[in-house]
């Protein structure tokens, strides 16, 4: 690389930095759009009662004795795949 003229090296580095910034901008824009889309869908899901409550039994490992239940949220939009709580719960907390 040291054999390249400094002007060419500067041009290459500037182009690389510009492409990197553009890609970072597009990624951030995509994430914001995806979050807004989920947020809009979540508002409709709440109005349509699409969020379900599921109870998971909690048992002692050694004896299998039932010690309680864990309440879990499930979002299964009609005609679509289930949306994991890791996606919609943090967005719901921002409301």
PDB file of C-alpha atoms in Angstrom:
ATOM      1  CA  UNK A   1       0.000   0.000   0.000  1.00  0.00           C
ATOM      2  CA  UNK A   2       2.872   2.349   0.632  1.00  0.00           C
ATOM      3  CA  UNK A   3       3.638   2.206  -3.108  1.00  0.00           C
ATOM      4  CA  UNK A   4       0.311   3.816  -3.975  1.00  0.00           C
ATOM      5  CA  UNK A   5       0.293   7.572  -4.539  1.00  0.00           C
ATOM      6  CA  UNK A   6      -1.041   9.379  -1.503  1.00  0.00           C
ATOM      7  CA  UNK A   7      -3.876  10.990  -3.491  1.00  0.00           C
ATOM      8  CA  UNK A   8      -5.090   7.561  -4.646  1.00  0.00           C
ATOM      9  CA  UNK A   9      -4.777   6.122  -1.150  1.00  0.00           C
ATOM     10  CA  UNK A  10      -6.771   9.064   0.243  1.00  0.00           C
ATOM     11  CA  UNK A  11      -9.447   8.560  -2.408  1.00  0.00           C
ATOM     12  CA  UNK A  12      -9.711   4.841  -1.615  1.00  0.00           C
ATOM     13  CA  UNK A  13      -9.954   5.484   2.126  1.00  0.00           C
ATOM     14  CA  UNK A  14     -12.553   8.237   1.634  1.00  0.00           C
ATOM     15  CA  UNK A  15     -14.653   5.992  -0.610  1.00  0.00           C
ATOM     16  CA  UNK A  16     -14.464   3.180   1.936  1.00  0.00           C
ATOM     17  CA  UNK A  17     -15.505   5.494   4.755  1.00  0.00           C
ATOM     18  CA  UNK A  18     -18.386   6.866   2.674  1.00  0.00           C
ATOM     19  CA  UNK A  19     -19.638   3.367   1.835  1.00  0.00           C
ATOM     20  CA  UNK A  20     -19.348   2.369   5.497  1.00  0.00           C
ATOM     21  CA  UNK A  21     -21.351   5.401   6.627  1.00  0.00           C
ATOM     22  CA  UNK A  22     -23.986   4.782   3.972  1.00  0.00           C
ATOM     23  CA  UNK A  23     -24.370   1.151   5.033  1.00  0.00           C
ATOM     24  CA  UNK A  24     -24.614   2.152   8.700  1.00  0.00           C
ATOM     25  CA  UNK A  25     -27.280   4.739   7.853  1.00  0.00           C
ATOM     26  CA  UNK A  26     -29.305   2.211   5.834  1.00  0.00           C
ATOM     27  CA  UNK A  27     -29.085  -0.367   8.624  1.00  0.00           C
ATOM     28  CA  UNK A  28     -30.258   2.126  11.253  1.00  0.00           C
ATOM     29  CA  UNK A  29     -33.083   3.297   8.982  1.00  0.00           C
ATOM     30  CA  UNK A  30     -34.161  -0.315   8.421  1.00  0.00           C
ATOM     31  CA  UNK A  31     -34.159  -1.019  12.173  1.00  0.00           C
ATOM     32  CA  UNK A  32     -36.216   2.099  12.913  1.00  0.00           C
ATOM     33  CA  UNK A  33     -38.718   1.218  10.170  1.00  0.00           C
ATOM     34  CA  UNK A  34     -38.988  -2.382  11.431  1.00  0.00           C
ATOM     35  CA  UNK A  35     -39.535  -1.161  15.019  1.00  0.00           C
ATOM     36  CA  UNK A  36     -42.215   1.313  13.872  1.00  0.00           C
ATOM     37  CA  UNK A  37     -43.939  -1.409  11.852  1.00  0.00           C
ATOM     38  CA  UNK A  38     -43.960  -3.775  14.855  1.00  0.00           C
ATOM     39  CA  UNK A  39     -45.223  -0.933  17.046  1.00  0.00           C
ATOM     40  CA  UNK A  40     -48.100  -0.199  14.643  1.00  0.00           C
ATOM     41  CA  UNK A  41     -48.954  -3.899  14.404  1.00  0.00           C
ATOM     42  CA  UNK A  42     -48.777  -4.204  18.195  1.00  0.00           C
ATOM     43  CA  UNK A  43     -51.327  -1.420  18.664  1.00  0.00           C
ATOM     44  CA  UNK A  44     -53.716  -3.267  16.330  1.00  0.00           C
ATOM     45  CA  UNK A  45     -52.945  -6.601  18.013  1.00  0.00           C
ATOM     46  CA  UNK A  46     -53.925  -5.170  21.394  1.00  0.00           C
ATOM     47  CA  UNK A  47     -57.190  -3.828  19.970  1.00  0.00           C
ATOM     48  CA  UNK A  48     -57.896  -7.210  18.366  1.00  0.00           C
ATOM     49  CA  UNK A  49     -56.878  -9.203  21.480  1.00  0.00           C
ATOM     50  CA  UNK A  50     -54.190 -11.104  19.574  1.00  0.00           C
ATOM     51  CA  UNK A  51     -51.837 -11.190  22.565  1.00  0.00           C
ATOM     52  CA  UNK A  52     -52.476 -14.357  24.537  1.00  0.00           C
ATOM     53  CA  UNK A  53     -51.442 -15.338  28.024  1.00  0.00           C
ATOM     54  CA  UNK A  54     -49.870 -18.768  28.427  1.00  0.00           C
ATOM     55  CA  UNK A  55     -48.998 -20.446  31.706  1.00  0.00           C
ATOM     56  CA  UNK A  56     -45.889 -22.586  31.950  1.00  0.00           C
ATOM     57  CA  UNK A  57     -45.614 -24.922  34.929  1.00  0.00           C
ATOM     58  CA  UNK A  58     -42.593 -24.552  37.209  1.00  0.00           C
ATOM     59  CA  UNK A  59     -41.347 -27.773  38.786  1.00  0.00           C
ATOM     60  CA  UNK A  60     -38.560 -28.768  41.155  1.00  0.00           C
ATOM     61  CA  UNK A  61     -35.876 -30.583  39.196  1.00  0.00           C
ATOM     62  CA  UNK A  62     -35.309 -33.408  41.666  1.00  0.00           C
ATOM     63  CA  UNK A  63     -38.887 -34.266  42.585  1.00  0.00           C
ATOM     64  CA  UNK A  64     -40.864 -32.848  39.607  1.00  0.00           C
ATOM     65  CA  UNK A  65     -43.123 -31.243  42.260  1.00  0.00           C
ATOM     66  CA  UNK A  66     -45.248 -28.422  40.863  1.00  0.00           C
ATOM     67  CA  UNK A  67     -44.204 -25.202  42.595  1.00  0.00           C
ATOM     68  CA  UNK A  68     -45.985 -22.583  40.508  1.00  0.00           C
ATOM     69  CA  UNK A  69     -46.560 -21.149  37.081  1.00  0.00           C
ATOM     70  CA  UNK A  70     -44.835 -18.579  34.912  1.00  0.00           C
ATOM     71  CA  UNK A  71     -47.098 -16.271  32.898  1.00  0.00           C
ATOM     72  CA  UNK A  72     -45.907 -15.785  29.322  1.00  0.00           C
ATOM     73  CA  UNK A  73     -47.148 -13.505  26.542  1.00  0.00           C
ATOM     74  CA  UNK A  74     -47.698 -14.974  23.087  1.00  0.00           C
ATOM     75  CA  UNK A  75     -48.490 -13.027  19.928  1.00  0.00           C
ATOM     76  CA  UNK A  76     -49.776 -15.146  17.082  1.00  0.00           C
ATOM     77  CA  UNK A  77     -51.122 -12.818  14.384  1.00  0.00           C
ATOM     78  CA  UNK A  78     -53.723 -14.524  12.195  1.00  0.00           C
ATOM     79  CA  UNK A  79     -52.130 -15.800   8.998  1.00  0.00           C
ATOM     80  CA  UNK A  80     -48.601 -14.989  10.177  1.00  0.00           C
ATOM     81  CA  UNK A  81     -45.811 -16.555  12.201  1.00  0.00           C
ATOM     82  CA  UNK A  82     -45.663 -16.042  15.957  1.00  0.00           C
ATOM     83  CA  UNK A  83     -43.814 -12.869  16.944  1.00  0.00           C
ATOM     84  CA  UNK A  84     -41.416 -13.664  19.791  1.00  0.00           C
ATOM     85  CA  UNK A  85     -41.729 -11.786  23.100  1.00  0.00           C
ATOM     86  CA  UNK A  86     -38.097 -10.678  22.717  1.00  0.00           C
ATOM     87  CA  UNK A  87     -39.304  -8.558  19.784  1.00  0.00           C
ATOM     88  CA  UNK A  88     -42.615  -7.121  20.983  1.00  0.00           C
ATOM     89  CA  UNK A  89     -42.196  -6.815  24.765  1.00  0.00           C
ATOM     90  CA  UNK A  90     -39.383  -4.188  24.645  1.00  0.00           C
ATOM     91  CA  UNK A  91     -41.439  -2.185  22.127  1.00  0.00           C
ATOM     92  CA  UNK A  92     -44.530  -2.462  24.358  1.00  0.00           C
ATOM     93  CA  UNK A  93     -42.506  -1.144  27.320  1.00  0.00           C
ATOM     94  CA  UNK A  94     -41.821   2.056  25.360  1.00  0.00           C
ATOM     95  CA  UNK A  95     -45.532   2.952  25.138  1.00  0.00           C
TER      96      UNK A  95
END
